[in-house]
PDB file of C-alpha atoms and ligand atoms in Angstrom:
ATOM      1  CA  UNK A   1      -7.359  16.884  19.978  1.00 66.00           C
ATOM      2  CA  UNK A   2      -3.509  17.747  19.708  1.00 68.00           C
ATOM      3  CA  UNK A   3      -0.981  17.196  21.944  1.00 67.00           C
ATOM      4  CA  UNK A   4       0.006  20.945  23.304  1.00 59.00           C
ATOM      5  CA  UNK A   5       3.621  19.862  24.475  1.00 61.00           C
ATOM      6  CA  UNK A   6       4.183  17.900  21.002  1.00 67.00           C
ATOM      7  CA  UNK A   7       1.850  20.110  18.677  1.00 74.00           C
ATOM      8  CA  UNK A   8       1.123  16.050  17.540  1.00 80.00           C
ATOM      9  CA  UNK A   9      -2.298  14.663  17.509  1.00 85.00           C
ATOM     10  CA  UNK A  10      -3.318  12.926  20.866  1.00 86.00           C
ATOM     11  CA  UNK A  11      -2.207   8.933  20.266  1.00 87.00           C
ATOM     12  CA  UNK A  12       0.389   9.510  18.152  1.00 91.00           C
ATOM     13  CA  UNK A  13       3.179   8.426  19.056  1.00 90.00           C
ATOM     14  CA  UNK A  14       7.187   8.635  17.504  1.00 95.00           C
ATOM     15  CA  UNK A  15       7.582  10.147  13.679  1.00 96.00           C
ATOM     16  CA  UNK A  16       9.129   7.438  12.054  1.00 97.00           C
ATOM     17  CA  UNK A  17       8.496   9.033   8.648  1.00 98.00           C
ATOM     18  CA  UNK A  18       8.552  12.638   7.447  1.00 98.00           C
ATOM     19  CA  UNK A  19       6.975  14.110   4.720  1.00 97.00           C
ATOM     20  CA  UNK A  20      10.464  14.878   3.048  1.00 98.00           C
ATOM     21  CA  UNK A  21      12.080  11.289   3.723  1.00 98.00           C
ATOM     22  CA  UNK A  22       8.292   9.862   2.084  1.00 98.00           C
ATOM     23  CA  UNK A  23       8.826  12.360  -0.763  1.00 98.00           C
ATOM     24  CA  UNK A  24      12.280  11.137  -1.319  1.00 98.00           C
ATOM     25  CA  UNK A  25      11.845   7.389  -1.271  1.00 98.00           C
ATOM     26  CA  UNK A  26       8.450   7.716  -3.391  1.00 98.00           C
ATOM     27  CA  UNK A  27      10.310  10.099  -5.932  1.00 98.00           C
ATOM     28  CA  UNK A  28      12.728   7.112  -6.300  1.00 98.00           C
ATOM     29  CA  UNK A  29      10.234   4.049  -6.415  1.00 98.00           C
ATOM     30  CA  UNK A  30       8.583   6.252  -9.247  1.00 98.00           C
ATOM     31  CA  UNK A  31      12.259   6.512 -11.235  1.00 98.00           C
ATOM     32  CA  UNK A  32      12.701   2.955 -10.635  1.00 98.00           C
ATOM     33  CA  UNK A  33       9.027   2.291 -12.213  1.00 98.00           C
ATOM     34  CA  UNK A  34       9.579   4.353 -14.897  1.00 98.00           C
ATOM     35  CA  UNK A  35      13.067   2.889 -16.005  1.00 98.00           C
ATOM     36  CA  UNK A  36      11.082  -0.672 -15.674  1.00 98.00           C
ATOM     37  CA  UNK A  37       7.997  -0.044 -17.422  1.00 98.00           C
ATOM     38  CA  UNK A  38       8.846   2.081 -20.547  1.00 98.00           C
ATOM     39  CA  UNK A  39       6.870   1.114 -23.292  1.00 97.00           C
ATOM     40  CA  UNK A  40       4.445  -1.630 -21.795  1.00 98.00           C
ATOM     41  CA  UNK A  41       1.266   0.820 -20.923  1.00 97.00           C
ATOM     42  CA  UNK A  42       0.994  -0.936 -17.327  1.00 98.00           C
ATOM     43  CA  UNK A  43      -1.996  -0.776 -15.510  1.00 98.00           C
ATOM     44  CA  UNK A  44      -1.391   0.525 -11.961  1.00 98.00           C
ATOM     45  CA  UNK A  45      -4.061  -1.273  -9.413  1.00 98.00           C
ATOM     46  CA  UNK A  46      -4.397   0.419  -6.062  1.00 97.00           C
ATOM     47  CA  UNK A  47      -6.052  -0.827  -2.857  1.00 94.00           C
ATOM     48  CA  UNK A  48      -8.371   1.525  -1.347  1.00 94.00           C
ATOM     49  CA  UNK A  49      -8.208   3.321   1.076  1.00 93.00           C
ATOM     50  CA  UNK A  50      -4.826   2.995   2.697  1.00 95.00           C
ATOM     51  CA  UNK A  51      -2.916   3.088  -0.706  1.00 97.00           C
ATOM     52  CA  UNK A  52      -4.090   6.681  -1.257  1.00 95.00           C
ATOM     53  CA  UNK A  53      -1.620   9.440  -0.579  1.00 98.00           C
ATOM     54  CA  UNK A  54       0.876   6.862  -1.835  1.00 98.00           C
ATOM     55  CA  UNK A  55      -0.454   6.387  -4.973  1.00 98.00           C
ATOM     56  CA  UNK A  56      -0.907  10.200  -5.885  1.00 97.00           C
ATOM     57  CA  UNK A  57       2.730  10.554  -4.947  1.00 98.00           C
ATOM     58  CA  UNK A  58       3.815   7.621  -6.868  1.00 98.00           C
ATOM     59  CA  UNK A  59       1.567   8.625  -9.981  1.00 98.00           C
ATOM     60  CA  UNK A  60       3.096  11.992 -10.410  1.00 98.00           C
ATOM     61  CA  UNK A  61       6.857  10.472  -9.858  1.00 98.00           C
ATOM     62  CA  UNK A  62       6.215   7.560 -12.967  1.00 98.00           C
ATOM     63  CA  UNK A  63       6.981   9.286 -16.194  1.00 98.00           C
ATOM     64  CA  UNK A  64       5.880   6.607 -18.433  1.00 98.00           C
ATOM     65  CA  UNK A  65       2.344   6.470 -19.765  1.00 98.00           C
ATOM     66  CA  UNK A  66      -0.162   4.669 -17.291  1.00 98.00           C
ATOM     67  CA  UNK A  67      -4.029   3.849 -16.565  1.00 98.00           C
ATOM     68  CA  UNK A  68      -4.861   3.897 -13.238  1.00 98.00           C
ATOM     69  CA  UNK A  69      -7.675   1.515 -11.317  1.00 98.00           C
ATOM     70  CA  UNK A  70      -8.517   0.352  -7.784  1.00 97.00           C
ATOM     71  CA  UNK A  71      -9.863  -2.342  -5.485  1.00 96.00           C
ATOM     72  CA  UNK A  72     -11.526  -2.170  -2.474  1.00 94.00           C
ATOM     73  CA  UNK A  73     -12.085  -5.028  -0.097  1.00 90.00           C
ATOM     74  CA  UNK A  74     -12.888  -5.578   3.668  1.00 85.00           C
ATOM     75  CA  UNK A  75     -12.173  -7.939   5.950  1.00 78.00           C
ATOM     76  CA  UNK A  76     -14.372  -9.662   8.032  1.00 69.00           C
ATOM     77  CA  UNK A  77     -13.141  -9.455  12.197  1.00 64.00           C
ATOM     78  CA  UNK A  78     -13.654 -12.076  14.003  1.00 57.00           C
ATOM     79  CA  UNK A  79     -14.666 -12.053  17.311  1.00 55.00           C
ATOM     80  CA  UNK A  80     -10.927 -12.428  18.744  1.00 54.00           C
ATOM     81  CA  UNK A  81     -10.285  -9.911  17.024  1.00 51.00           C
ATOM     82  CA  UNK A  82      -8.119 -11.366  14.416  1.00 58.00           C
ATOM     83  CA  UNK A  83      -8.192 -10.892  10.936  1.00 64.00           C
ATOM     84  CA  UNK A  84     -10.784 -12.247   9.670  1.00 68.00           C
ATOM     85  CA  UNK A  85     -10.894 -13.829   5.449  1.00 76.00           C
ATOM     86  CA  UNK A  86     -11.115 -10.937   3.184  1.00 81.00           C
ATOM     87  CA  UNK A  87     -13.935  -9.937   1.044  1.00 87.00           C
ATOM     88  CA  UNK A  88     -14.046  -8.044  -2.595  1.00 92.00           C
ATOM     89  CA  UNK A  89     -15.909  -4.448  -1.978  1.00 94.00           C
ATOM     90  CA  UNK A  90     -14.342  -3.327  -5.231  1.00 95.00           C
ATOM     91  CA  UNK A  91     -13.501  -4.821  -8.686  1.00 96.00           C
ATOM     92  CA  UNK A  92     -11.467  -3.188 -11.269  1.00 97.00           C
ATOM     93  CA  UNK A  93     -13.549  -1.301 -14.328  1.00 96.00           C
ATOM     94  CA  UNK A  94     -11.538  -3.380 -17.068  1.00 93.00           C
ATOM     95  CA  UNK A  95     -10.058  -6.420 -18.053  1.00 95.00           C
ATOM     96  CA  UNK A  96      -6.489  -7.502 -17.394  1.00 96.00           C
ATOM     97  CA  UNK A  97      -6.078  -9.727 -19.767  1.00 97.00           C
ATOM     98  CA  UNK A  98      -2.867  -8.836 -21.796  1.00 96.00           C
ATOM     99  CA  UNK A  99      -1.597  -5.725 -19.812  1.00 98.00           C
ATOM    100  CA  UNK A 100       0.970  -5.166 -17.194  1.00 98.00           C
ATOM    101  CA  UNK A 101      -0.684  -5.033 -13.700  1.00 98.00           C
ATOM    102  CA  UNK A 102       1.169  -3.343 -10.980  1.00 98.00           C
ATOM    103  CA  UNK A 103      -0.454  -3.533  -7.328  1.00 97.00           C
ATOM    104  CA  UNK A 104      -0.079  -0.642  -5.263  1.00 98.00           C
ATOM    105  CA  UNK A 105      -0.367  -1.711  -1.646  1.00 97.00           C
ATOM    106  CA  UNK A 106       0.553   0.530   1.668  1.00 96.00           C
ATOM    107  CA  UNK A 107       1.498  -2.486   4.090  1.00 96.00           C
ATOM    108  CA  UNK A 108       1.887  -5.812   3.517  1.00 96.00           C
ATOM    109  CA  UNK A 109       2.173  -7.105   6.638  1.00 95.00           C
ATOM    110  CA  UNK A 110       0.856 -11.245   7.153  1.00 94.00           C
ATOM    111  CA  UNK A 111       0.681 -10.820   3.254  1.00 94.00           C
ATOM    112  CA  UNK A 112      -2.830 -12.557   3.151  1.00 92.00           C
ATOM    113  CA  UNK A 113      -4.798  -9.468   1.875  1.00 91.00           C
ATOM    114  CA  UNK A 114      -2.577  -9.234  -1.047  1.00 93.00           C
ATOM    115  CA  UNK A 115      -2.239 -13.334  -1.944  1.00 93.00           C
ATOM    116  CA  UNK A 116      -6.182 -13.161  -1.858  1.00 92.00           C
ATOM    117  CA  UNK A 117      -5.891  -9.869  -4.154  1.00 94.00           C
ATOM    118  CA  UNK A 118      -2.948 -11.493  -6.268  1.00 95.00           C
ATOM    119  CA  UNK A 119      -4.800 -15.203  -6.977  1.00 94.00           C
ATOM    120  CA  UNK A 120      -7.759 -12.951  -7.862  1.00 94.00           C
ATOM    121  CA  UNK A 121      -6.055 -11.301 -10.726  1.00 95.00           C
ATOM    122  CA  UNK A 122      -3.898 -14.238 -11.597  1.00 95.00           C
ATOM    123  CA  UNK A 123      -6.628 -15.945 -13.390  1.00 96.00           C
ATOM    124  CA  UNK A 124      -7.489 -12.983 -15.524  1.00 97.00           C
ATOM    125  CA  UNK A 125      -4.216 -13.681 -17.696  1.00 97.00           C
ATOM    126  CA  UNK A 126      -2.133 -10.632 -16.728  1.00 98.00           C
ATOM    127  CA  UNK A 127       1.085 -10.421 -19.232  1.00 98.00           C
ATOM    128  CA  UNK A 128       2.608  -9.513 -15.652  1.00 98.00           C
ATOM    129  CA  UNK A 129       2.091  -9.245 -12.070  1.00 98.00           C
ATOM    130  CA  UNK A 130       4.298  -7.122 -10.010  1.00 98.00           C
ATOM    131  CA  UNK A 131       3.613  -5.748  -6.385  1.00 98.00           C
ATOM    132  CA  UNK A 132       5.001  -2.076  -5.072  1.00 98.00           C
ATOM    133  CA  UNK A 133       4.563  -1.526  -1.209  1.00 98.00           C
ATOM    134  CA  UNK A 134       5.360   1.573   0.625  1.00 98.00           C
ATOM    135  CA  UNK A 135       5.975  -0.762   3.795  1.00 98.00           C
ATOM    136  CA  UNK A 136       7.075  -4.640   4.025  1.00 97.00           C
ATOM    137  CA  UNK A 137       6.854  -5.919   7.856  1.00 97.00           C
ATOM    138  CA  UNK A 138       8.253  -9.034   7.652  1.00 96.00           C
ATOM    139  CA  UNK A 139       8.284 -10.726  10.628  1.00 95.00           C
ATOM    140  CA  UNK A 140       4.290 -11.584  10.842  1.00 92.00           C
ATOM    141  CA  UNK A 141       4.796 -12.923   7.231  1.00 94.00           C
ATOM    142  CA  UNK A 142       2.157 -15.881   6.428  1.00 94.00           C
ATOM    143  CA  UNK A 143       2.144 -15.723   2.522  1.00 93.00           C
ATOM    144  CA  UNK A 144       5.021 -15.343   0.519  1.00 92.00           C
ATOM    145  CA  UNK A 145       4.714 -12.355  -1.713  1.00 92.00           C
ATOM    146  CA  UNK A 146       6.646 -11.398  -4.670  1.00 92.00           C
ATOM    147  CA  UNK A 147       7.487  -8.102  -3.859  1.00 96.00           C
ATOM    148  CA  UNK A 148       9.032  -5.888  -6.727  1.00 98.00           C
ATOM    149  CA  UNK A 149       9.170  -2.824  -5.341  1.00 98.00           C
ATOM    150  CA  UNK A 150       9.607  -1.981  -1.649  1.00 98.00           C
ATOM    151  CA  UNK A 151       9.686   1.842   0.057  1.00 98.00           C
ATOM    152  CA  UNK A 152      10.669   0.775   3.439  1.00 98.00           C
ATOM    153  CA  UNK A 153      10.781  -2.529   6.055  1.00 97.00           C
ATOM    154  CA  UNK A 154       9.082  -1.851   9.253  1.00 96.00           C
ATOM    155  CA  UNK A 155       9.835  -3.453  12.336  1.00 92.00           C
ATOM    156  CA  UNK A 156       6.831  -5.143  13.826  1.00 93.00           C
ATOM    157  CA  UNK A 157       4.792  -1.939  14.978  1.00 93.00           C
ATOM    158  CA  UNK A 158       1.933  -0.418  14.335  1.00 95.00           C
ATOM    159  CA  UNK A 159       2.016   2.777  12.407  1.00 97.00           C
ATOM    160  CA  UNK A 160      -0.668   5.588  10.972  1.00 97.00           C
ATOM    161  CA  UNK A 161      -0.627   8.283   8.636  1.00 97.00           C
ATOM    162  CA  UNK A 162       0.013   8.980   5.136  1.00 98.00           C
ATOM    163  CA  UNK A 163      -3.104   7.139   4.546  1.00 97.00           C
ATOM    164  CA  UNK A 164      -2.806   4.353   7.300  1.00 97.00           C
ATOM    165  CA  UNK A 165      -5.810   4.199   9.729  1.00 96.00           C
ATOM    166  CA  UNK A 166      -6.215   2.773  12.879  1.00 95.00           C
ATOM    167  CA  UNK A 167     -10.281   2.235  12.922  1.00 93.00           C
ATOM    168  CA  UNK A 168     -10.219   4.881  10.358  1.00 93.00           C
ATOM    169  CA  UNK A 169      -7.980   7.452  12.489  1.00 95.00           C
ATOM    170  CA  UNK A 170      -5.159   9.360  11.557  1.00 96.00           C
ATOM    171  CA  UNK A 171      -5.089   8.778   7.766  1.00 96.00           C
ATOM    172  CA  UNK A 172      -4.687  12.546   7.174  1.00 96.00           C
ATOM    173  CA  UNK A 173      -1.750  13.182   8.535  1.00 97.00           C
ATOM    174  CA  UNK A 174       0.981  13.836   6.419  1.00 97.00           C
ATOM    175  CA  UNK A 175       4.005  12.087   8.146  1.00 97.00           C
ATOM    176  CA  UNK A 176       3.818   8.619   9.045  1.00 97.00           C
ATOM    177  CA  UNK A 177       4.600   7.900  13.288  1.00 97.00           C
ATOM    178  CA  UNK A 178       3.423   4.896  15.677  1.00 96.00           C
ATOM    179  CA  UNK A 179       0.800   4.843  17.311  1.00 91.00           C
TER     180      UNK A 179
HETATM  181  P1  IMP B   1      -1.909  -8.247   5.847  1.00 97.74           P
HETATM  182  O1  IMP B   1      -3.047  -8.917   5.165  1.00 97.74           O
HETATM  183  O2  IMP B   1      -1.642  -8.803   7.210  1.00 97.74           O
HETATM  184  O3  IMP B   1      -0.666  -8.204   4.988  1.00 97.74           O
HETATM  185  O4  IMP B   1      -2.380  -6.781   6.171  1.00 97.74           O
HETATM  186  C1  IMP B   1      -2.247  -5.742   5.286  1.00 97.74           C
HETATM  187  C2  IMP B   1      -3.262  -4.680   5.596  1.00 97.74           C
HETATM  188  O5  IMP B   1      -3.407  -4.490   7.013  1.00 97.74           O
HETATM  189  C3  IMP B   1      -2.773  -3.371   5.043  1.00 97.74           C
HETATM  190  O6  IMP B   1      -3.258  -3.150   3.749  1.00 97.74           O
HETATM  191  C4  IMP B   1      -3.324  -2.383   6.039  1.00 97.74           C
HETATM  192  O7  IMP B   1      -4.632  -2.019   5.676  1.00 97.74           O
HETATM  193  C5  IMP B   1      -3.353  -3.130   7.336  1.00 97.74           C
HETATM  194  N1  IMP B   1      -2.154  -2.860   8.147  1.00 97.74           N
HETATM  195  C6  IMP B   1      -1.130  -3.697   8.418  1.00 97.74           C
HETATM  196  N2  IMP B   1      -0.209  -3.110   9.204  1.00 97.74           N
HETATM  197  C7  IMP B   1      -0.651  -1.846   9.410  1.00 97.74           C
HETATM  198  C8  IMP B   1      -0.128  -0.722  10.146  1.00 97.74           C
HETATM  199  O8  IMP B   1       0.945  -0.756  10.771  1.00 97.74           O
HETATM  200  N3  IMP B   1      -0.877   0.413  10.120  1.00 97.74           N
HETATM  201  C9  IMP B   1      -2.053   0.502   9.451  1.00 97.74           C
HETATM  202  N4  IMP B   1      -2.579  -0.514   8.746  1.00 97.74           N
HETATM  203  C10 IMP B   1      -1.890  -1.686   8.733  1.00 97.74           C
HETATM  204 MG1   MG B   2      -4.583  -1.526   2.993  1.00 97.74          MG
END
């Protein structure tokens, strides 16, 4: 259903993000990447599903030589409706022992999906560890997360789009706004 006075999807609320200011930032995470990673082969780890428009973009800015993997998990939700611990639904193909892991996230937000994600691969005996998010919200930060690479800080809000859901919603669309 759209929105006929705002030709926007019905929910949707302010476009924080267009698809030209996403294109520019990613363009420039990608040259940063590229500048950082010449010659070490890194393996670039995205987490399903939110992480994919993001990572296609990203991929075609790095011009350095890459593989490419994912994870999956899900998280349990409590009754509450908290977040609830988070489970493995995914495992990467190869080993990680002795390459350069990247993690491609779309939000880190309490940063507990990630530091379950990051002690997961830490005992694997990366060379190195590094994390790239499109967005860091800070202020609901539980676990510190060494973040390398960082598109944009968000204020405390909930967005969708360029691959973010809400209960699966709105992942399609190609600008990112609040809900
Ligand atoms: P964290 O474990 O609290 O850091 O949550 C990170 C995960 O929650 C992200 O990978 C997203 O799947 C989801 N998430 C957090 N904030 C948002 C948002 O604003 N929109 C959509 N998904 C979000
Ligand atoms: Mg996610």
């Amino acid at each position: 259903m759209t929105d006929p006075l705002r030709n926007l999807p019905a929910g949707i609320g302010r476009v924080l993000f267009t698809e030209a200011a996403l294109r520019q930032r990613v363009n420039e995470l990608g040259a940063q990447i590229s500048r950082d990673y010449i010659g070490l082969d890194p393996l670039v780890v995205g987490v399903l599903k939110g992480v994919m428009f993001f990572m296609s973009d990203l991929l075609r800015a790095i011009t350095v030589p890459v593989s490419v993997d994912f994870m999956a998990i899900s998280r349990y939700q409590s009754g509450s409706g908290a977040k609830g611990p988070v489970r493995l639904t995914k495992d990467l193909e190869d080993p990680v022992e002795g390459r350069h892991v990247l993690f491609i996230e779309d939000v880190i937000d309490t940063g507990l999906t990630l530091s379950y994600l990051l002690r997961n691969l830490r005992v694997r005996d990366p060379l190195s560890l590094e994390v790239c998010a499109l967005f860091d919200k800070p202020q609901q930060r539980i676990a510190q997360i060494p973040l390398r690479y960082r598109g944009f800080e968000l204020p405390d809000r909930f967005v969708v789009g360029y691959g973010l859901d809400y209960r699966e919603a709105y992942r399609h669309l190609p600008y990112v706004a609040e809900l």
